[in-house]
Backbone as JSON Lines, residues from 0, in Angstrom:
{"i":0,"aa":"M","n":[139.2,-100.97,-109.23],"ca":[139.05,-101.8,-110.06],"c":[137.99,-102.07,-108.45]}
{"i":1,"aa":"P","n":[136.93,-101.81,-108.66],"ca":[135.58,-102.2,-107.24],"c":[136.4,-103.56,-107.44]}
{"i":2,"aa":"A","n":[135.58,-104.31,-105.77],"ca":[135.6,-105.64,-105.74],"c":[134.39,-106.31,-106.49]}
{"i":3,"aa":"A","n":[134.89,-107.7,-106.68],"ca":[133.29,-107.86,-107.27],"c":[133.3,-108.93,-105.84]}
{"i":4,"aa":"V","n":[131.41,-109.11,-105.51],"ca":[130.39,-109.5,-104.44],"c":[130.42,-110.84,-105.23]}
{"i":5,"aa":"D","n":[130.01,-111.79,-104.55],"ca":[128.48,-112.65,-104.68],"c":[127.05,-112.13,-104.4]}
{"i":6,"aa":"A","n":[125.79,-112.62,-104.26],"ca":[125.3,-111.82,-103.3],"c":[124.91,-113.24,-103.03]}
{"i":7,"aa":"P","n":[124.45,-112.36,-101.86],"ca":[124.74,-113.84,-100.44],"c":[123.86,-114.67,-100.91]}
{"i":8,"aa":"E","n":[123.22,-115.7,-100.38],"ca":[122.4,-116.5,-100.53],"c":[121.92,-116.36,-99.83]}
{"i":9,"aa":"V","n":[120.49,-116.67,-100.09],"ca":[118.26,-116.07,-98.78],"c":[118.74,-117.52,-98.26]}
{"i":10,"aa":"S","n":[118.2,-117.14,-97.0],"ca":[118.16,-117.61,-95.66],"c":[116.48,-118.6,-95.83]}
{"i":11,"aa":"G","n":[115.99,-119.25,-95.16],"ca":[114.12,-119.36,-95.38],"c":[113.66,-117.8,-94.09]}
{"i":12,"aa":"S","n":[113.28,-118.74,-92.52],"ca":[112.86,-117.32,-92.11],"c":[113.67,-116.81,-91.34]}
{"i":13,"aa":"E","n":[113.45,-115.73,-91.04],"ca":[113.74,-114.84,-89.87],"c":[113.0,-114.96,-88.79]}
{"i":14,"aa":"S","n":[114.22,-115.72,-87.51],"ca":[113.18,-115.48,-85.9],"c":[113.74,-113.95,-85.55]}
{"i":15,"aa":"S","n":[113.16,-113.26,-84.28],"ca":[113.24,-113.0,-83.14],"c":[114.51,-112.72,-82.61]}
{"i":16,"aa":"D","n":[115.43,-113.64,-82.26],"ca":[116.51,-113.67,-81.84],"c":[117.3,-113.47,-82.25]}
{"i":17,"aa":"A","n":[117.01,-113.72,-84.01],"ca":[118.7,-113.77,-85.0],"c":[119.7,-112.5,-84.7]}
{"i":18,"aa":"P","n":[120.68,-113.17,-84.8],"ca":[121.39,-112.02,-84.83],"c":[121.49,-111.17,-86.42]}
{"i":19,"aa":"A","n":[121.7,-109.8,-86.09],"ca":[120.98,-109.17,-87.09],"c":[122.12,-108.95,-88.46]}
{"i":20,"aa":"C","n":[122.8,-109.22,-88.09],"ca":[124.18,-109.71,-89.61],"c":[123.95,-111.29,-89.25]}
{"i":21,"aa":"T","n":[123.66,-111.62,-90.76],"ca":[123.64,-113.07,-90.9],"c":[124.37,-113.55,-91.93]}
{"i":22,"aa":"W","n":[125.29,-112.5,-92.33],"ca":[126.68,-113.39,-93.23],"c":[127.99,-112.83,-92.78]}
{"i":23,"aa":"V","n":[128.93,-114.09,-93.22],"ca":[130.23,-113.65,-93.18],"c":[131.01,-112.84,-94.61]}
{"i":24,"aa":"E","n":[132.06,-112.83,-94.72],"ca":[133.42,-112.92,-95.85],"c":[134.31,-113.65,-96.18]}
{"i":25,"aa":"V","n":[134.62,-113.83,-97.51],"ca":[135.78,-114.81,-97.44],"c":[136.8,-114.15,-98.84]}
{"i":26,"aa":"A","n":[137.66,-113.49,-98.41],"ca":[138.23,-112.96,-99.37],"c":[139.46,-113.27,-100.03]}
{"i":27,"aa":"Y","n":[139.59,-112.79,-100.83],"ca":[141.43,-113.09,-101.41],"c":[141.89,-112.55,-102.99]}
{"i":28,"aa":"A","n":[142.5,-111.64,-102.95],"ca":[143.49,-110.71,-103.79],"c":[144.87,-110.98,-104.14]}
{"i":29,"aa":"T","n":[144.88,-110.43,-105.33],"ca":[146.33,-110.85,-106.52],"c":[146.81,-109.26,-106.53]}
{"i":30,"aa":"P","n":[147.79,-109.28,-106.94],"ca":[148.18,-107.81,-107.61],"c":[147.21,-106.89,-108.78]}
{"i":31,"aa":"E","n":[146.72,-108.04,-109.19],"ca":[146.07,-108.21,-110.37],"c":[143.9,-108.09,-109.68]}
{"i":32,"aa":"R","n":[143.75,-108.55,-109.0],"ca":[142.3,-107.92,-109.08],"c":[141.59,-108.66,-107.75]}
{"i":33,"aa":"Q","n":[140.69,-108.87,-106.87],"ca":[140.34,-109.08,-105.94],"c":[138.36,-109.74,-106.08]}
{"i":34,"aa":"R","n":[138.39,-110.53,-104.54],"ca":[137.44,-111.42,-105.47],"c":[136.88,-110.87,-103.19]}
{"i":35,"aa":"I","n":[135.69,-110.94,-103.44],"ca":[135.05,-111.08,-102.29],"c":[133.6,-111.35,-101.93]}
{"i":36,"aa":"V","n":[133.96,-112.45,-101.39],"ca":[132.38,-113.56,-101.63],"c":[131.68,-113.44,-100.28]}
{"i":37,"aa":"T","n":[130.66,-112.86,-100.28],"ca":[129.75,-113.28,-99.44],"c":[128.82,-114.71,-99.13]}
{"i":38,"aa":"L","n":[128.7,-115.36,-98.14],"ca":[128.45,-116.49,-97.59],"c":[127.22,-116.06,-96.35]}
{"i":39,"aa":"V","n":[126.39,-116.68,-96.52],"ca":[125.38,-117.43,-95.61],"c":[126.13,-117.37,-93.78]}
{"i":40,"aa":"W","n":[125.84,-116.87,-92.97],"ca":[126.79,-117.01,-91.87],"c":[125.69,-118.4,-91.2]}
{"i":41,"aa":"A","n":[126.06,-119.42,-90.73],"ca":[125.5,-120.74,-89.72],"c":[126.68,-120.75,-88.36]}
{"i":42,"aa":"P","n":[125.44,-120.72,-86.96],"ca":[126.35,-121.32,-86.5],"c":[127.4,-122.22,-86.26]}
{"i":43,"aa":"G","n":[128.65,-122.43,-85.41],"ca":[129.74,-123.87,-86.14],"c":[130.37,-122.9,-87.52]}
{"i":44,"aa":"L","n":[130.07,-122.27,-88.63],"ca":[130.56,-122.14,-89.9],"c":[132.05,-121.84,-89.12]}
{"i":45,"aa":"T","n":[133.14,-122.31,-89.6],"ca":[134.83,-122.28,-89.1],"c":[134.94,-121.5,-90.05]}
{"i":46,"aa":"A","n":[136.45,-120.63,-90.15],"ca":[137.49,-120.21,-90.72],"c":[137.42,-120.48,-92.08]}
{"i":47,"aa":"R","n":[138.26,-121.86,-92.21],"ca":[138.76,-122.84,-93.05],"c":[137.6,-123.71,-93.77]}
{"i":48,"aa":"A","n":[136.59,-123.57,-93.43],"ca":[135.28,-124.27,-93.61],"c":[134.47,-122.7,-95.21]}
{"i":49,"aa":"A","n":[134.11,-121.63,-94.75],"ca":[134.39,-120.83,-95.19],"c":[134.38,-120.43,-96.31]}
{"i":50,"aa":"V","n":[135.96,-120.87,-96.48],"ca":[137.63,-120.55,-97.43],"c":[136.38,-121.33,-98.71]}
{"i":51,"aa":"I","n":[136.49,-122.56,-98.12],"ca":[135.91,-124.09,-99.12],"c":[135.24,-123.84,-99.09]}
{"i":52,"aa":"R","n":[133.89,-123.46,-98.73],"ca":[132.66,-122.89,-99.18],"c":[132.69,-122.11,-99.92]}
{"i":53,"aa":"A","n":[133.85,-120.72,-100.33],"ca":[133.15,-119.69,-100.93],"c":[134.09,-119.88,-102.62]}
{"i":54,"aa":"N","n":[134.59,-120.85,-102.55],"ca":[134.39,-121.94,-104.19],"c":[135.67,-120.87,-104.83]}
{"i":55,"aa":"L","n":[136.63,-120.22,-104.19],"ca":[138.19,-119.16,-104.78],"c":[138.53,-119.88,-106.61]}
{"i":56,"aa":"T","n":[138.89,-121.19,-105.53],"ca":[139.5,-121.5,-107.53],"c":[137.99,-121.53,-108.64]}
{"i":57,"aa":"A","n":[137.29,-121.54,-108.41],"ca":[136.58,-121.26,-109.83],"c":[136.52,-119.52,-110.54]}
{"i":58,"aa":"H","n":[137.16,-119.15,-109.95],"ca":[137.0,-117.66,-110.11],"c":[139.1,-117.29,-110.6]}
{"i":59,"aa":"F","n":[140.18,-118.12,-109.73],"ca":[140.95,-118.0,-109.96],"c":[142.64,-119.17,-110.38]}
{"i":60,"aa":"A","n":[142.38,-119.31,-111.47],"ca":[143.05,-120.59,-111.72],"c":[144.38,-121.07,-111.76]}
{"i":61,"aa":"E","n":[145.11,-120.2,-110.33],"ca":[146.2,-120.63,-110.36],"c":[146.08,-121.58,-108.6]}
{"i":62,"aa":"L","n":[145.16,-121.34,-108.08],"ca":[144.52,-122.34,-106.7],"c":[144.25,-123.41,-107.14]}
{"i":63,"aa":"D","n":[144.03,-123.43,-105.78],"ca":[143.97,-125.33,-106.22],"c":[143.2,-125.4,-104.68]}
{"i":64,"aa":"D","n":[142.43,-126.94,-104.21],"ca":[141.5,-127.16,-103.39],"c":[142.65,-127.59,-102.0]}
{"i":65,"aa":"A","n":[143.61,-128.43,-102.94],"ca":[145.29,-128.81,-101.74],"c":[145.0,-127.71,-100.91]}
{"i":66,"aa":"W","n":[146.05,-126.57,-102.31],"ca":[146.49,-125.22,-101.82],"c":[145.66,-124.55,-100.16]}
{"i":67,"aa":"L","n":[144.65,-123.87,-100.84],"ca":[143.01,-123.93,-99.87],"c":[142.86,-124.48,-98.82]}
{"i":68,"aa":"A","n":[143.17,-125.76,-98.49],"ca":[143.16,-126.47,-97.06],"c":[143.69,-126.25,-96.25]}
{"i":69,"aa":"S","n":[145.1,-125.75,-96.48],"ca":[146.12,-125.48,-95.47],"c":[147.03,-123.8,-95.8]}
{"i":70,"aa":"A","n":[146.16,-122.92,-96.54],"ca":[146.36,-121.92,-96.59],"c":[146.88,-120.9,-95.34]}
{"i":71,"aa":"P","n":[147.49,-120.45,-94.84],"ca":[147.04,-119.03,-94.0],"c":[145.89,-118.26,-93.78]}
{"i":72,"aa":"L","n":[145.64,-118.08,-92.93],"ca":[144.33,-117.43,-93.55],"c":[144.19,-116.28,-92.09]}
{"i":73,"aa":"G","n":[143.76,-115.56,-92.19],"ca":[142.75,-114.49,-91.0],"c":[141.75,-113.79,-91.48]}
{"i":74,"aa":"I","n":[141.12,-112.76,-89.97],"ca":[140.24,-112.03,-89.94],"c":[140.74,-110.08,-89.99]}
{"i":75,"aa":"F","n":[140.04,-109.99,-90.3],"ca":[140.19,-108.83,-90.77],"c":[142.56,-108.32,-90.06]}
{"i":76,"aa":"G","n":[143.02,-108.98,-91.02],"ca":[144.85,-108.53,-90.42],"c":[145.19,-108.99,-89.43]}
{"i":77,"aa":"E","n":[144.35,-110.37,-88.92],"ca":[145.02,-111.03,-87.66],"c":[144.8,-112.22,-88.29]}
{"i":78,"aa":"R","n":[146.22,-112.78,-88.51],"ca":[146.33,-114.56,-88.42],"c":[146.27,-114.88,-87.63]}
{"i":79,"aa":"L","n":[145.0,-115.9,-88.14],"ca":[144.84,-116.74,-86.86],"c":[145.37,-118.13,-86.88]}
{"i":80,"aa":"E","n":[146.07,-118.58,-85.35],"ca":[146.69,-120.18,-85.5],"c":[145.83,-121.26,-85.77]}
{"i":81,"aa":"A","n":[144.39,-121.28,-85.94],"ca":[143.62,-122.13,-85.79],"c":[142.67,-122.43,-86.8]}
{"i":82,"aa":"P","n":[142.78,-121.91,-87.54],"ca":[141.51,-121.43,-88.9],"c":[140.64,-123.02,-89.05]}
{"i":83,"aa":"E","n":[140.68,-124.53,-88.97],"ca":[139.59,-125.35,-88.37],"c":[139.26,-125.17,-87.08]}
{"i":84,"aa":"Q","n":[139.93,-124.13,-86.25],"ca":[139.17,-124.44,-84.52],"c":[138.04,-122.86,-85.1]}
{"i":85,"aa":"R","n":[138.25,-122.06,-85.95],"ca":[138.1,-120.9,-85.05],"c":[136.86,-120.63,-86.01]}
{"i":86,"aa":"E","n":[136.05,-121.09,-84.75],"ca":[134.63,-120.32,-85.26],"c":[133.85,-119.18,-85.77]}
{"i":87,"aa":"L","n":[133.19,-118.48,-86.65],"ca":[132.85,-117.27,-87.07],"c":[131.79,-116.21,-86.57]}
{"i":88,"aa":"L","n":[132.16,-115.74,-86.38],"ca":[130.61,-114.47,-85.4],"c":[130.25,-113.27,-87.03]}
{"i":89,"aa":"P","n":[129.07,-113.41,-87.2],"ca":[128.29,-112.53,-87.6],"c":[128.74,-111.59,-88.51]}
{"i":90,"aa":"G","n":[128.78,-111.15,-90.02],"ca":[130.09,-109.67,-90.7],"c":[131.68,-109.99,-90.25]}
{"i":91,"aa":"E","n":[132.24,-111.01,-90.26],"ca":[134.0,-111.05,-90.32],"c":[133.72,-111.28,-91.78]}
{"i":92,"aa":"R","n":[135.33,-111.08,-91.92],"ca":[135.59,-111.37,-93.65],"c":[136.99,-112.0,-92.76]}
{"i":93,"aa":"V","n":[137.38,-113.55,-94.1],"ca":[138.48,-114.16,-93.39],"c":[139.16,-114.04,-94.74]}
{"i":94,"aa":"E","n":[141.01,-113.62,-94.68],"ca":[140.84,-113.1,-95.37],"c":[142.16,-114.82,-95.76]}
{"i":95,"aa":"V","n":[142.35,-114.52,-97.28],"ca":[143.98,-115.92,-97.07],"c":[144.81,-115.03,-97.49]}
{"i":96,"aa":"Y","n":[145.42,-115.41,-97.62],"ca":[147.11,-114.9,-97.27],"c":[148.08,-115.71,-98.0]}
{"i":97,"aa":"R","n":[148.58,-115.28,-99.47],"ca":[149.17,-115.3,-100.36],"c":[151.08,-115.5,-99.78]}
{"i":98,"aa":"P","n":[151.88,-116.43,-100.4],"ca":[152.73,-117.01,-100.16],"c":[153.18,-115.48,-100.84]}
{"i":99,"aa":"L","n":[154.32,-114.71,-99.7],"ca":[155.41,-113.9,-100.1],"c":[156.19,-114.55,-101.31]}
{"i":100,"aa":"Q","n":[156.11,-113.64,-102.59],"ca":[157.44,-113.64,-104.03],"c":[158.49,-113.27,-103.01]}
{"i":101,"aa":"L","n":[158.88,-112.83,-102.46],"ca":[160.62,-112.4,-102.38],"c":[160.28,-112.25,-100.92]}
{"i":102,"aa":"D","n":[161.3,-113.29,-100.51],"ca":[162.27,-112.26,-99.16],"c":[161.88,-110.54,-98.78]}
{"i":103,"aa":"P","n":[161.53,-110.62,-97.99],"ca":[162.02,-108.79,-97.75],"c":[163.07,-108.4,-97.52]}
{"i":104,"aa":"K","n":[163.3,-109.08,-96.65],"ca":[164.76,-108.45,-96.35],"c":[165.77,-108.73,-97.74]}
{"i":105,"aa":"Q","n":[165.57,-109.84,-97.7],"ca":[166.58,-109.87,-99.63],"c":[166.29,-109.33,-100.37]}
{"i":106,"aa":"A","n":[164.72,-108.65,-100.67],"ca":[164.29,-107.92,-101.73],"c":[165.31,-106.33,-101.35]}
{"i":107,"aa":"R","n":[165.41,-106.17,-100.31],"ca":[166.18,-104.38,-99.29],"c":[167.69,-105.03,-100.06]}
{"i":108,"aa":"R","n":[168.17,-106.49,-99.99],"ca":[169.73,-106.45,-100.61],"c":[169.98,-106.0,-101.74]}
{"i":109,"aa":"E","n":[168.65,-107.02,-102.98],"ca":[168.58,-106.54,-104.38],"c":[168.7,-105.15,-104.34]}
{"i":110,"aa":"R","n":[168.38,-104.18,-103.84],"ca":[168.22,-102.69,-104.04],"c":[169.43,-102.42,-103.81]}
{"i":111,"aa":"A","n":[170.01,-102.46,-102.14],"ca":[170.61,-101.86,-102.13],"c":[172.47,-102.48,-103.0]}
{"i":112,"aa":"A","n":[172.4,-103.89,-103.27],"ca":[173.46,-103.96,-104.53],"c":[173.48,-102.79,-106.01]}
{"i":113,"aa":"R","n":[172.01,-102.76,-106.0],"ca":[172.14,-102.16,-107.2],"c":[172.46,-100.45,-107.76]}
{"i":114,"aa":"R","n":[171.8,-99.74,-105.96],"ca":[173.02,-98.62,-105.96],"c":[173.7,-98.07,-105.93]}
{"i":115,"aa":"P","n":[174.39,-96.77,-107.13],"ca":[175.72,-96.68,-106.78],"c":[176.21,-96.34,-105.94]}
{"i":116,"aa":"P","n":[177.82,-96.49,-105.53],"ca":[178.49,-96.2,-104.03],"c":[178.34,-94.91,-104.46]}
{"i":117,"aa":"R","n":[178.26,-95.03,-103.27],"ca":[178.54,-93.43,-102.5],"c":[179.28,-92.57,-102.21]}
């Protein structure tokens, strides 16, 4: 299923010294679906501010603003240690990471316990 993409906001005028790419993306996915929201980039826009601006709660009933205000974030698969301070560059994609449903080590133990003995 293709990703849903919001239309980018249109900015007013363009100047010759403006960056060629003037947008950023915010991505969130569940096992069933994903959403990528395109936002107009502005100098000083932080990763956390972009996630709040993307209004993901309107598309995912299980999300709430309080969780998004502290959810782990990354850029192109690299986790951010301080998303509130990380200013975005044009063209970057912020990813909102969901918590693991089951610890991977525990999942392996459970699979091993279900296997018949050799």
